[in-house]
Amino acid sequence: MRGPRSLVRRHWLTGVFVFSIVGLVAYSGQYLYRTEVRLREIRTTRMQLEAQLAEEMRRNQMLQARLAEITSDAYMEVLAKEMGYVYPGETVYQPGNSTSR
C-alpha cells in the first residue's frame, strides 16, 4: 500500500496544470474586462465627437449662408447706401428742414 506522499508525487503535475489553467482564465477575464472598459470609453468619446461634429457642421452651414448673404451685390448696395454712397448721376434727397412755408 502506498502512502499519501506517493499520491502527492503522482499528482503534482495535475496540480500545476490546474493552477496554470485557473491563472490563465483569471488573466484572460481581467484582460477582457479592461478591454471592455476601454471600448466603452472609446464609444462614449466617439458619440461626443459625433455630436460636436454635427454641431460644427450646422454652424459651418449657417456661416456659409451668412457669408453668401453679406457678399451679395444687393447687400453691398444697401450697405453702401447706408454709408452715404450714391451712383454717379443719382440725386439724393435727404429729409430735413423744409424752406417752404
PDB file of N, CA and C in Angstrom:
ATOM      1  N   MET A   1       0.832  -1.171   0.000  1.00  0.00           N
ATOM      2  CA  MET A   1       0.000   0.000   0.000  1.00  0.00           C
ATOM      3  C   MET A   1       0.879   1.238   0.000  1.00  0.00           C
ATOM      4  N   ARG A   2       0.476   2.155  -0.768  1.00  0.00           N
ATOM      5  CA  ARG A   2       1.251   3.372  -0.882  1.00  0.00           C
ATOM      6  C   ARG A   2       0.719   4.415   0.085  1.00  0.00           C
ATOM      7  N   GLY A   3       1.593   5.292   0.500  1.00  0.00           N
ATOM      8  CA  GLY A   3       1.224   6.316   1.463  1.00  0.00           C
ATOM      9  C   GLY A   3       0.767   7.589   0.748  1.00  0.00           C
ATOM     10  N   PRO A   4       0.324   8.593   1.543  1.00  0.00           N
ATOM     11  CA  PRO A   4      -0.147   9.837   0.973  1.00  0.00           C
ATOM     12  C   PRO A   4       0.949  10.596   0.236  1.00  0.00           C
ATOM     13  N   ARG A   5       2.173  10.345   0.601  1.00  0.00           N
ATOM     14  CA  ARG A   5       3.265  11.052  -0.033  1.00  0.00           C
ATOM     15  C   ARG A   5       3.423  10.646  -1.496  1.00  0.00           C
ATOM     16  N   SER A   6       3.300   9.400  -1.785  1.00  0.00           N
ATOM     17  CA  SER A   6       3.436   8.944  -3.162  1.00  0.00           C
ATOM     18  C   SER A   6       2.269   9.449  -4.013  1.00  0.00           C
ATOM     19  N   LEU A   7       1.127   9.618  -3.394  1.00  0.00           N
ATOM     20  CA  LEU A   7      -0.034  10.158  -4.105  1.00  0.00           C
ATOM     21  C   LEU A   7       0.229  11.607  -4.518  1.00  0.00           C
ATOM     22  N   VAL A   8       0.846  12.376  -3.638  1.00  0.00           N
ATOM     23  CA  VAL A   8       1.180  13.763  -3.940  1.00  0.00           C
ATOM     24  C   VAL A   8       2.200  13.809  -5.074  1.00  0.00           C
ATOM     25  N   ARG A   9       3.178  12.936  -5.014  1.00  0.00           N
ATOM     26  CA  ARG A   9       4.184  12.889  -6.070  1.00  0.00           C
ATOM     27  C   ARG A   9       3.558  12.563  -7.417  1.00  0.00           C
ATOM     28  N   ARG A  10       2.609  11.710  -7.387  1.00  0.00           N
ATOM     29  CA  ARG A  10       1.993  11.281  -8.629  1.00  0.00           C
ATOM     30  C   ARG A  10       1.103  12.367  -9.231  1.00  0.00           C
ATOM     31  N   HIS A  11       0.479  13.217  -8.428  1.00  0.00           N
ATOM     32  CA  HIS A  11      -0.495  14.191  -8.922  1.00  0.00           C
ATOM     33  C   HIS A  11       0.013  15.634  -8.884  1.00  0.00           C
ATOM     34  N   TRP A  12       1.270  15.864  -8.682  1.00  0.00           N
ATOM     35  CA  TRP A  12       1.785  17.234  -8.647  1.00  0.00           C
ATOM     36  C   TRP A  12       1.651  17.912 -10.010  1.00  0.00           C
ATOM     37  N   LEU A  13       1.833  17.164 -11.061  1.00  0.00           N
ATOM     38  CA  LEU A  13       1.719  17.717 -12.399  1.00  0.00           C
ATOM     39  C   LEU A  13       0.276  18.159 -12.696  1.00  0.00           C
ATOM     40  N   THR A  14      -0.669  17.391 -12.183  1.00  0.00           N
ATOM     41  CA  THR A  14      -2.085  17.755 -12.346  1.00  0.00           C
ATOM     42  C   THR A  14      -2.373  19.060 -11.607  1.00  0.00           C
ATOM     43  N   GLY A  15      -1.824  19.213 -10.428  1.00  0.00           N
ATOM     44  CA  GLY A  15      -1.997  20.448  -9.656  1.00  0.00           C
ATOM     45  C   GLY A  15      -1.411  21.650 -10.371  1.00  0.00           C
ATOM     46  N   VAL A  16      -0.232  21.471 -10.925  1.00  0.00           N
ATOM     47  CA  VAL A  16       0.399  22.557 -11.675  1.00  0.00           C
ATOM     48  C   VAL A  16      -0.447  22.908 -12.895  1.00  0.00           C
ATOM     49  N   PHE A  17      -0.936  21.902 -13.574  1.00  0.00           N
ATOM     50  CA  PHE A  17      -1.768  22.132 -14.756  1.00  0.00           C
ATOM     51  C   PHE A  17      -3.052  22.879 -14.393  1.00  0.00           C
ATOM     52  N   VAL A  18      -3.731  22.447 -13.340  1.00  0.00           N
ATOM     53  CA  VAL A  18      -4.975  23.093 -12.902  1.00  0.00           C
ATOM     54  C   VAL A  18      -4.685  24.531 -12.471  1.00  0.00           C
ATOM     55  N   PHE A  19      -3.619  24.719 -11.709  1.00  0.00           N
ATOM     56  CA  PHE A  19      -3.260  26.068 -11.273  1.00  0.00           C
ATOM     57  C   PHE A  19      -2.958  26.965 -12.468  1.00  0.00           C
ATOM     58  N   SER A  20      -2.279  26.437 -13.461  1.00  0.00           N
ATOM     59  CA  SER A  20      -1.969  27.207 -14.679  1.00  0.00           C
ATOM     60  C   SER A  20      -3.243  27.580 -15.424  1.00  0.00           C
ATOM     61  N   ILE A  21      -4.161  26.661 -15.555  1.00  0.00           N
ATOM     62  CA  ILE A  21      -5.431  26.932 -16.238  1.00  0.00           C
ATOM     63  C   ILE A  21      -6.217  28.004 -15.492  1.00  0.00           C
ATOM     64  N   VAL A  22      -6.292  27.895 -14.174  1.00  0.00           N
ATOM     65  CA  VAL A  22      -7.010  28.892 -13.371  1.00  0.00           C
ATOM     66  C   VAL A  22      -6.355  30.258 -13.541  1.00  0.00           C
ATOM     67  N   GLY A  23      -5.041  30.316 -13.526  1.00  0.00           N
ATOM     68  CA  GLY A  23      -4.322  31.578 -13.726  1.00  0.00           C
ATOM     69  C   GLY A  23      -4.585  32.163 -15.108  1.00  0.00           C
ATOM     70  N   LEU A  24      -4.581  31.320 -16.117  1.00  0.00           N
ATOM     71  CA  LEU A  24      -4.837  31.769 -17.489  1.00  0.00           C
ATOM     72  C   LEU A  24      -6.255  32.318 -17.632  1.00  0.00           C
ATOM     73  N   VAL A  25      -7.217  31.625 -17.037  1.00  0.00           N
ATOM     74  CA  VAL A  25      -8.610  32.085 -17.091  1.00  0.00           C
ATOM     75  C   VAL A  25      -8.760  33.416 -16.351  1.00  0.00           C
ATOM     76  N   ALA A  26      -8.119  33.554 -15.200  1.00  0.00           N
ATOM     77  CA  ALA A  26      -8.204  34.803 -14.434  1.00  0.00           C
ATOM     78  C   ALA A  26      -7.576  35.953 -15.215  1.00  0.00           C
ATOM     79  N   TYR A  27      -6.416  35.708 -15.804  1.00  0.00           N
ATOM     80  CA  TYR A  27      -5.756  36.753 -16.588  1.00  0.00           C
ATOM     81  C   TYR A  27      -6.599  37.133 -17.802  1.00  0.00           C
ATOM     82  N   SER A  28      -7.155  36.137 -18.471  1.00  0.00           N
ATOM     83  CA  SER A  28      -7.991  36.414 -19.642  1.00  0.00           C
ATOM     84  C   SER A  28      -9.225  37.218 -19.253  1.00  0.00           C
ATOM     85  N   GLY A  29      -9.838  36.872 -18.146  1.00  0.00           N
ATOM     86  CA  GLY A  29     -11.012  37.614 -17.674  1.00  0.00           C
ATOM     87  C   GLY A  29     -10.673  39.057 -17.356  1.00  0.00           C
ATOM     88  N   GLN A  30      -9.538  39.256 -16.688  1.00  0.00           N
ATOM     89  CA  GLN A  30      -9.117  40.615 -16.365  1.00  0.00           C
ATOM     90  C   GLN A  30      -8.817  41.399 -17.642  1.00  0.00           C
ATOM     91  N   TYR A  31      -8.163  40.774 -18.592  1.00  0.00           N
ATOM     92  CA  TYR A  31      -7.833  41.425 -19.857  1.00  0.00           C
ATOM     93  C   TYR A  31      -9.113  41.797 -20.616  1.00  0.00           C
ATOM     94  N   LEU A  32     -10.070  40.871 -20.660  1.00  0.00           N
ATOM     95  CA  LEU A  32     -11.332  41.156 -21.335  1.00  0.00           C
ATOM     96  C   LEU A  32     -12.099  42.278 -20.651  1.00  0.00           C
ATOM     97  N   TYR A  33     -12.064  42.297 -19.322  1.00  0.00           N
ATOM     98  CA  TYR A  33     -12.747  43.357 -18.580  1.00  0.00           C
ATOM     99  C   TYR A  33     -12.120  44.719 -18.893  1.00  0.00           C
ATOM    100  N   ARG A  34     -10.791  44.799 -18.860  1.00  0.00           N
ATOM    101  CA  ARG A  34     -10.116  46.063 -19.169  1.00  0.00           C
ATOM    102  C   ARG A  34     -10.398  46.495 -20.597  1.00  0.00           C
ATOM    103  N   THR A  35     -10.434  45.533 -21.507  1.00  0.00           N
ATOM    104  CA  THR A  35     -10.723  45.843 -22.905  1.00  0.00           C
ATOM    105  C   THR A  35     -12.145  46.370 -23.052  1.00  0.00           C
ATOM    106  N   GLU A  36     -13.083  45.779 -22.356  1.00  0.00           N
ATOM    107  CA  GLU A  36     -14.480  46.226 -22.411  1.00  0.00           C
ATOM    108  C   GLU A  36     -14.626  47.630 -21.840  1.00  0.00           C
ATOM    109  N   VAL A  37     -13.939  47.916 -20.745  1.00  0.00           N
ATOM    110  CA  VAL A  37     -13.994  49.258 -20.154  1.00  0.00           C
ATOM    111  C   VAL A  37     -13.419  50.273 -21.129  1.00  0.00           C
ATOM    112  N   ARG A  38     -12.299  49.950 -21.733  1.00  0.00           N
ATOM    113  CA  ARG A  38     -11.671  50.860 -22.707  1.00  0.00           C
ATOM    114  C   ARG A  38     -12.573  51.062 -23.928  1.00  0.00           C
ATOM    115  N   LEU A  39     -13.194  49.990 -24.393  1.00  0.00           N
ATOM    116  CA  LEU A  39     -14.107  50.080 -25.528  1.00  0.00           C
ATOM    117  C   LEU A  39     -15.300  50.970 -25.203  1.00  0.00           C
ATOM    118  N   ARG A  40     -15.818  50.866 -24.000  1.00  0.00           N
ATOM    119  CA  ARG A  40     -16.937  51.708 -23.564  1.00  0.00           C
ATOM    120  C   ARG A  40     -16.512  53.183 -23.550  1.00  0.00           C
ATOM    121  N   GLU A  41     -15.292  53.458 -23.059  1.00  0.00           N
ATOM    122  CA  GLU A  41     -14.784  54.834 -23.052  1.00  0.00           C
ATOM    123  C   GLU A  41     -14.648  55.364 -24.480  1.00  0.00           C
ATOM    124  N   ILE A  42     -14.147  54.535 -25.370  1.00  0.00           N
ATOM    125  CA  ILE A  42     -13.967  54.948 -26.762  1.00  0.00           C
ATOM    126  C   ILE A  42     -15.318  55.229 -27.411  1.00  0.00           C
ATOM    127  N   ARG A  43     -16.301  54.391 -27.138  1.00  0.00           N
ATOM    128  CA  ARG A  43     -17.642  54.616 -27.703  1.00  0.00           C
ATOM    129  C   ARG A  43     -18.247  55.918 -27.194  1.00  0.00           C
ATOM    130  N   THR A  44     -18.070  56.198 -25.898  1.00  0.00           N
ATOM    131  CA  THR A  44     -18.581  57.441 -25.322  1.00  0.00           C
ATOM    132  C   THR A  44     -17.909  58.638 -25.975  1.00  0.00           C
ATOM    133  N   THR A  45     -16.596  58.564 -26.117  1.00  0.00           N
ATOM    134  CA  THR A  45     -15.853  59.648 -26.766  1.00  0.00           C
ATOM    135  C   THR A  45     -16.305  59.818 -28.203  1.00  0.00           C
ATOM    136  N   ARG A  46     -16.527  58.724 -28.889  1.00  0.00           N
ATOM    137  CA  ARG A  46     -16.963  58.796 -30.287  1.00  0.00           C
ATOM    138  C   ARG A  46     -18.324  59.478 -30.400  1.00  0.00           C
ATOM    139  N   MET A  47     -19.242  59.126 -29.510  1.00  0.00           N
ATOM    140  CA  MET A  47     -20.568  59.748 -29.543  1.00  0.00           C
ATOM    141  C   MET A  47     -20.466  61.256 -29.275  1.00  0.00           C
ATOM    142  N   GLN A  48     -19.613  61.638 -28.325  1.00  0.00           N
ATOM    143  CA  GLN A  48     -19.429  63.060 -28.037  1.00  0.00           C
ATOM    144  C   GLN A  48     -18.842  63.778 -29.242  1.00  0.00           C
ATOM    145  N   LEU A  49     -17.860  63.159 -29.882  1.00  0.00           N
ATOM    146  CA  LEU A  49     -17.239  63.787 -31.048  1.00  0.00           C
ATOM    147  C   LEU A  49     -18.202  63.876 -32.228  1.00  0.00           C
ATOM    148  N   GLU A  50     -19.039  62.858 -32.402  1.00  0.00           N
ATOM    149  CA  GLU A  50     -20.030  62.910 -33.479  1.00  0.00           C
ATOM    150  C   GLU A  50     -21.043  64.022 -33.237  1.00  0.00           C
ATOM    151  N   ALA A  51     -21.445  64.210 -31.977  1.00  0.00           N
ATOM    152  CA  ALA A  51     -22.373  65.303 -31.656  1.00  0.00           C
ATOM    153  C   ALA A  51     -21.706  66.651 -31.895  1.00  0.00           C
ATOM    154  N   GLN A  52     -20.441  66.759 -31.505  1.00  0.00           N
ATOM    155  CA  GLN A  52     -19.702  68.001 -31.729  1.00  0.00           C
ATOM    156  C   GLN A  52     -19.533  68.261 -33.222  1.00  0.00           C
ATOM    157  N   LEU A  53     -19.253  67.222 -33.985  1.00  0.00           N
ATOM    158  CA  LEU A  53     -19.108  67.371 -35.435  1.00  0.00           C
ATOM    159  C   LEU A  53     -20.411  67.853 -36.065  1.00  0.00           C
ATOM    160  N   ALA A  54     -21.540  67.278 -35.647  1.00  0.00           N
ATOM    161  CA  ALA A  54     -22.838  67.691 -36.187  1.00  0.00           C
ATOM    162  C   ALA A  54     -23.096  69.163 -35.874  1.00  0.00           C
ATOM    163  N   GLU A  55     -22.762  69.592 -34.654  1.00  0.00           N
ATOM    164  CA  GLU A  55     -22.952  70.987 -34.268  1.00  0.00           C
ATOM    165  C   GLU A  55     -22.050  71.901 -35.097  1.00  0.00           C
ATOM    166  N   GLU A  56     -20.815  71.505 -35.298  1.00  0.00           N
ATOM    167  CA  GLU A  56     -19.886  72.322 -36.085  1.00  0.00           C
ATOM    168  C   GLU A  56     -20.301  72.378 -37.558  1.00  0.00           C
ATOM    169  N   MET A  57     -20.843  71.292 -38.075  1.00  0.00           N
ATOM    170  CA  MET A  57     -21.319  71.291 -39.459  1.00  0.00           C
ATOM    171  C   MET A  57     -22.519  72.223 -39.611  1.00  0.00           C
ATOM    172  N   ARG A  58     -23.419  72.221 -38.625  1.00  0.00           N
ATOM    173  CA  ARG A  58     -24.566  73.121 -38.636  1.00  0.00           C
ATOM    174  C   ARG A  58     -24.091  74.567 -38.581  1.00  0.00           C
ATOM    175  N   ARG A  59     -23.130  74.832 -37.718  1.00  0.00           N
ATOM    176  CA  ARG A  59     -22.580  76.181 -37.590  1.00  0.00           C
ATOM    177  C   ARG A  59     -21.887  76.600 -38.891  1.00  0.00           C
ATOM    178  N   ASN A  60     -21.172  75.675 -39.513  1.00  0.00           N
ATOM    179  CA  ASN A  60     -20.486  75.958 -40.766  1.00  0.00           C
ATOM    180  C   ASN A  60     -21.486  76.333 -41.866  1.00  0.00           C
ATOM    181  N   GLN A  61     -22.582  75.599 -41.943  1.00  0.00           N
ATOM    182  CA  GLN A  61     -23.614  75.912 -42.938  1.00  0.00           C
ATOM    183  C   GLN A  61     -24.216  77.288 -42.682  1.00  0.00           C
ATOM    184  N   MET A  62     -24.446  77.595 -41.412  1.00  0.00           N
ATOM    185  CA  MET A  62     -25.007  78.887 -41.061  1.00  0.00           C
ATOM    186  C   MET A  62     -24.035  80.008 -41.455  1.00  0.00           C
ATOM    187  N   LEU A  63     -22.746  79.810 -41.185  1.00  0.00           N
ATOM    188  CA  LEU A  63     -21.756  80.835 -41.531  1.00  0.00           C
ATOM    189  C   LEU A  63     -21.599  80.985 -43.046  1.00  0.00           C
ATOM    190  N   GLN A  64     -21.674  79.879 -43.763  1.00  0.00           N
ATOM    191  CA  GLN A  64     -21.581  79.964 -45.222  1.00  0.00           C
ATOM    192  C   GLN A  64     -22.776  80.697 -45.802  1.00  0.00           C
ATOM    193  N   ALA A  65     -23.948  80.461 -45.239  1.00  0.00           N
ATOM    194  CA  ALA A  65     -25.138  81.175 -45.701  1.00  0.00           C
ATOM    195  C   ALA A  65     -25.007  82.670 -45.399  1.00  0.00           C
ATOM    196  N   ARG A  66     -24.494  82.989 -44.226  1.00  0.00           N
ATOM    197  CA  ARG A  66     -24.295  84.403 -43.849  1.00  0.00           C
ATOM    198  C   ARG A  66     -23.255  85.043 -44.762  1.00  0.00           C
ATOM    199  N   LEU A  67     -22.176  84.332 -45.072  1.00  0.00           N
ATOM    200  CA  LEU A  67     -21.153  84.845 -45.974  1.00  0.00           C
ATOM    201  C   LEU A  67     -21.723  85.112 -47.361  1.00  0.00           C
ATOM    202  N   ALA A  68     -22.534  84.190 -47.858  1.00  0.00           N
ATOM    203  CA  ALA A  68     -23.163  84.382 -49.166  1.00  0.00           C
ATOM    204  C   ALA A  68     -24.076  85.601 -49.142  1.00  0.00           C
ATOM    205  N   GLU A  69     -24.753  85.805 -48.018  1.00  0.00           N
ATOM    206  CA  GLU A  69     -25.663  86.945 -47.891  1.00  0.00           C
ATOM    207  C   GLU A  69     -24.901  88.265 -47.878  1.00  0.00           C
ATOM    208  N   ILE A  70     -23.843  88.363 -47.101  1.00  0.00           N
ATOM    209  CA  ILE A  70     -23.161  89.654 -46.961  1.00  0.00           C
ATOM    210  C   ILE A  70     -22.226  89.964 -48.124  1.00  0.00           C
ATOM    211  N   THR A  71     -21.928  88.980 -48.950  1.00  0.00           N
ATOM    212  CA  THR A  71     -21.108  89.267 -50.128  1.00  0.00           C
ATOM    213  C   THR A  71     -21.947  89.423 -51.390  1.00  0.00           C
ATOM    214  N   SER A  72     -23.254  89.385 -51.251  1.00  0.00           N
ATOM    215  CA  SER A  72     -24.122  89.546 -52.421  1.00  0.00           C
ATOM    216  C   SER A  72     -24.138  91.017 -52.840  1.00  0.00           C
ATOM    217  N   ASP A  73     -24.407  91.233 -54.107  1.00  0.00           N
ATOM    218  CA  ASP A  73     -24.461  92.598 -54.642  1.00  0.00           C
ATOM    219  C   ASP A  73     -25.555  93.421 -53.973  1.00  0.00           C
ATOM    220  N   ALA A  74     -26.693  92.806 -53.718  1.00  0.00           N
ATOM    221  CA  ALA A  74     -27.814  93.527 -53.107  1.00  0.00           C
ATOM    222  C   ALA A  74     -27.435  94.017 -51.709  1.00  0.00           C
ATOM    223  N   TYR A  75     -26.780  93.183 -50.932  1.00  0.00           N
ATOM    224  CA  TYR A  75     -26.380  93.581 -49.579  1.00  0.00           C
ATOM    225  C   TYR A  75     -25.338  94.694 -49.641  1.00  0.00           C
ATOM    226  N   MET A  76     -24.389  94.554 -50.550  1.00  0.00           N
ATOM    227  CA  MET A  76     -23.344  95.573 -50.685  1.00  0.00           C
ATOM    228  C   MET A  76     -23.961  96.923 -51.080  1.00  0.00           C
ATOM    229  N   GLU A  77     -24.962  96.892 -51.943  1.00  0.00           N
ATOM    230  CA  GLU A  77     -25.624  98.130 -52.358  1.00  0.00           C
ATOM    231  C   GLU A  77     -26.337  98.780 -51.176  1.00  0.00           C
ATOM    232  N   VAL A  78     -27.051  98.003 -50.386  1.00  0.00           N
ATOM    233  CA  VAL A  78     -27.741  98.537 -49.215  1.00  0.00           C
ATOM    234  C   VAL A  78     -26.724  99.119 -48.244  1.00  0.00           C
ATOM    235  N   LEU A  79     -25.645  98.420 -48.018  1.00  0.00           N
ATOM    236  CA  LEU A  79     -24.610  98.883 -47.094  1.00  0.00           C
ATOM    237  C   LEU A  79     -23.982 100.188 -47.597  1.00  0.00           C
ATOM    238  N   ALA A  80     -23.724 100.270 -48.895  1.00  0.00           N
ATOM    239  CA  ALA A  80     -23.152 101.495 -49.472  1.00  0.00           C
ATOM    240  C   ALA A  80     -24.129 102.658 -49.325  1.00  0.00           C
ATOM    241  N   LYS A  81     -25.417 102.413 -49.537  1.00  0.00           N
ATOM    242  CA  LYS A  81     -26.430 103.473 -49.399  1.00  0.00           C
ATOM    243  C   LYS A  81     -26.461 103.975 -47.955  1.00  0.00           C
ATOM    244  N   GLU A  82     -26.369 103.046 -46.988  1.00  0.00           N
ATOM    245  CA  GLU A  82     -26.384 103.448 -45.579  1.00  0.00           C
ATOM    246  C   GLU A  82     -25.160 104.283 -45.225  1.00  0.00           C
ATOM    247  N   MET A  83     -24.074 104.062 -45.928  1.00  0.00           N
ATOM    248  CA  MET A  83     -22.845 104.812 -45.665  1.00  0.00           C
ATOM    249  C   MET A  83     -22.812 106.133 -46.436  1.00  0.00           C
ATOM    250  N   GLY A  84     -23.807 106.400 -47.266  1.00  0.00           N
ATOM    251  CA  GLY A  84     -23.905 107.658 -47.971  1.00  0.00           C
ATOM    252  C   GLY A  84     -23.388 107.635 -49.398  1.00  0.00           C
ATOM    253  N   TYR A  85     -23.019 106.503 -49.905  1.00  0.00           N
ATOM    254  CA  TYR A  85     -22.550 106.420 -51.285  1.00  0.00           C
ATOM    255  C   TYR A  85     -23.742 106.437 -52.249  1.00  0.00           C
ATOM    256  N   VAL A  86     -23.510 107.006 -53.417  1.00  0.00           N
ATOM    257  CA  VAL A  86     -24.549 107.058 -54.443  1.00  0.00           C
ATOM    258  C   VAL A  86     -23.930 106.696 -55.788  1.00  0.00           C
ATOM    259  N   TYR A  87     -24.789 106.321 -56.704  1.00  0.00           N
ATOM    260  CA  TYR A  87     -24.325 106.056 -58.070  1.00  0.00           C
ATOM    261  C   TYR A  87     -24.030 107.392 -58.745  1.00  0.00           C
ATOM    262  N   PRO A  88     -23.131 107.405 -59.713  1.00  0.00           N
ATOM    263  CA  PRO A  88     -22.886 108.653 -60.445  1.00  0.00           C
ATOM    264  C   PRO A  88     -24.178 109.107 -61.134  1.00  0.00           C
ATOM    265  N   GLY A  89     -24.506 110.378 -60.995  1.00  0.00           N
ATOM    266  CA  GLY A  89     -25.700 110.941 -61.611  1.00  0.00           C
ATOM    267  C   GLY A  89     -26.957 110.734 -60.795  1.00  0.00           C
ATOM    268  N   GLU A  90     -26.884 110.087 -59.664  1.00  0.00           N
ATOM    269  CA  GLU A  90     -28.058 109.835 -58.826  1.00  0.00           C
ATOM    270  C   GLU A  90     -28.313 111.051 -57.940  1.00  0.00           C
ATOM    271  N   THR A  91     -29.568 111.444 -57.833  1.00  0.00           N
ATOM    272  CA  THR A  91     -29.940 112.565 -56.985  1.00  0.00           C
ATOM    273  C   THR A  91     -30.341 112.035 -55.625  1.00  0.00           C
ATOM    274  N   VAL A  92     -29.806 112.655 -54.591  1.00  0.00           N
ATOM    275  CA  VAL A  92     -30.077 112.215 -53.224  1.00  0.00           C
ATOM    276  C   VAL A  92     -30.989 113.234 -52.559  1.00  0.00           C
ATOM    277  N   TYR A  93     -32.063 112.761 -51.998  1.00  0.00           N
ATOM    278  CA  TYR A  93     -32.978 113.616 -51.262  1.00  0.00           C
ATOM    279  C   TYR A  93     -32.854 113.230 -49.791  1.00  0.00           C
ATOM    280  N   GLN A  94     -32.551 114.210 -48.973  1.00  0.00           N
ATOM    281  CA  GLN A  94     -32.420 113.953 -47.544  1.00  0.00           C
ATOM    282  C   GLN A  94     -33.525 114.681 -46.801  1.00  0.00           C
ATOM    283  N   PRO A  95     -34.138 114.014 -45.862  1.00  0.00           N
ATOM    284  CA  PRO A  95     -35.160 114.702 -45.062  1.00  0.00           C
ATOM    285  C   PRO A  95     -34.477 115.762 -44.177  1.00  0.00           C
ATOM    286  N   GLY A  96     -35.143 116.851 -43.994  1.00  0.00           N
ATOM    287  CA  GLY A  96     -34.591 117.907 -43.142  1.00  0.00           C
ATOM    288  C   GLY A  96     -35.572 119.038 -43.018  1.00  0.00           C
ATOM    289  N   ASN A  97     -35.084 120.174 -42.641  1.00  0.00           N
ATOM    290  CA  ASN A  97     -35.943 121.353 -42.545  1.00  0.00           C
ATOM    291  C   ASN A  97     -36.384 121.801 -43.922  1.00  0.00           C
ATOM    292  N   SER A  98     -37.666 122.003 -44.081  1.00  0.00           N
ATOM    293  CA  SER A  98     -38.163 122.473 -45.376  1.00  0.00           C
ATOM    294  C   SER A  98     -38.095 124.011 -45.385  1.00  0.00           C
ATOM    295  N   THR A  99     -37.749 124.561 -46.514  1.00  0.00           N
ATOM    296  CA  THR A  99     -37.641 126.011 -46.644  1.00  0.00           C
ATOM    297  C   THR A  99     -38.978 126.640 -47.030  1.00  0.00           C
ATOM    298  N   SER A 100     -39.897 125.860 -47.507  1.00  0.00           N
ATOM    299  CA  SER A 100     -41.198 126.413 -47.884  1.00  0.00           C
ATOM    300  C   SER A 100     -42.122 126.379 -46.699  1.00  0.00           C
ATOM    301  N   ARG A 101     -43.006 127.475 -46.627  1.00  0.00           N
ATOM    302  CA  ARG A 101     -43.973 127.530 -45.533  1.00  0.00           C
ATOM    303  C   ARG A 101     -45.328 127.715 -46.051  1.00  0.00           C
TER     304      ARG A 101
END
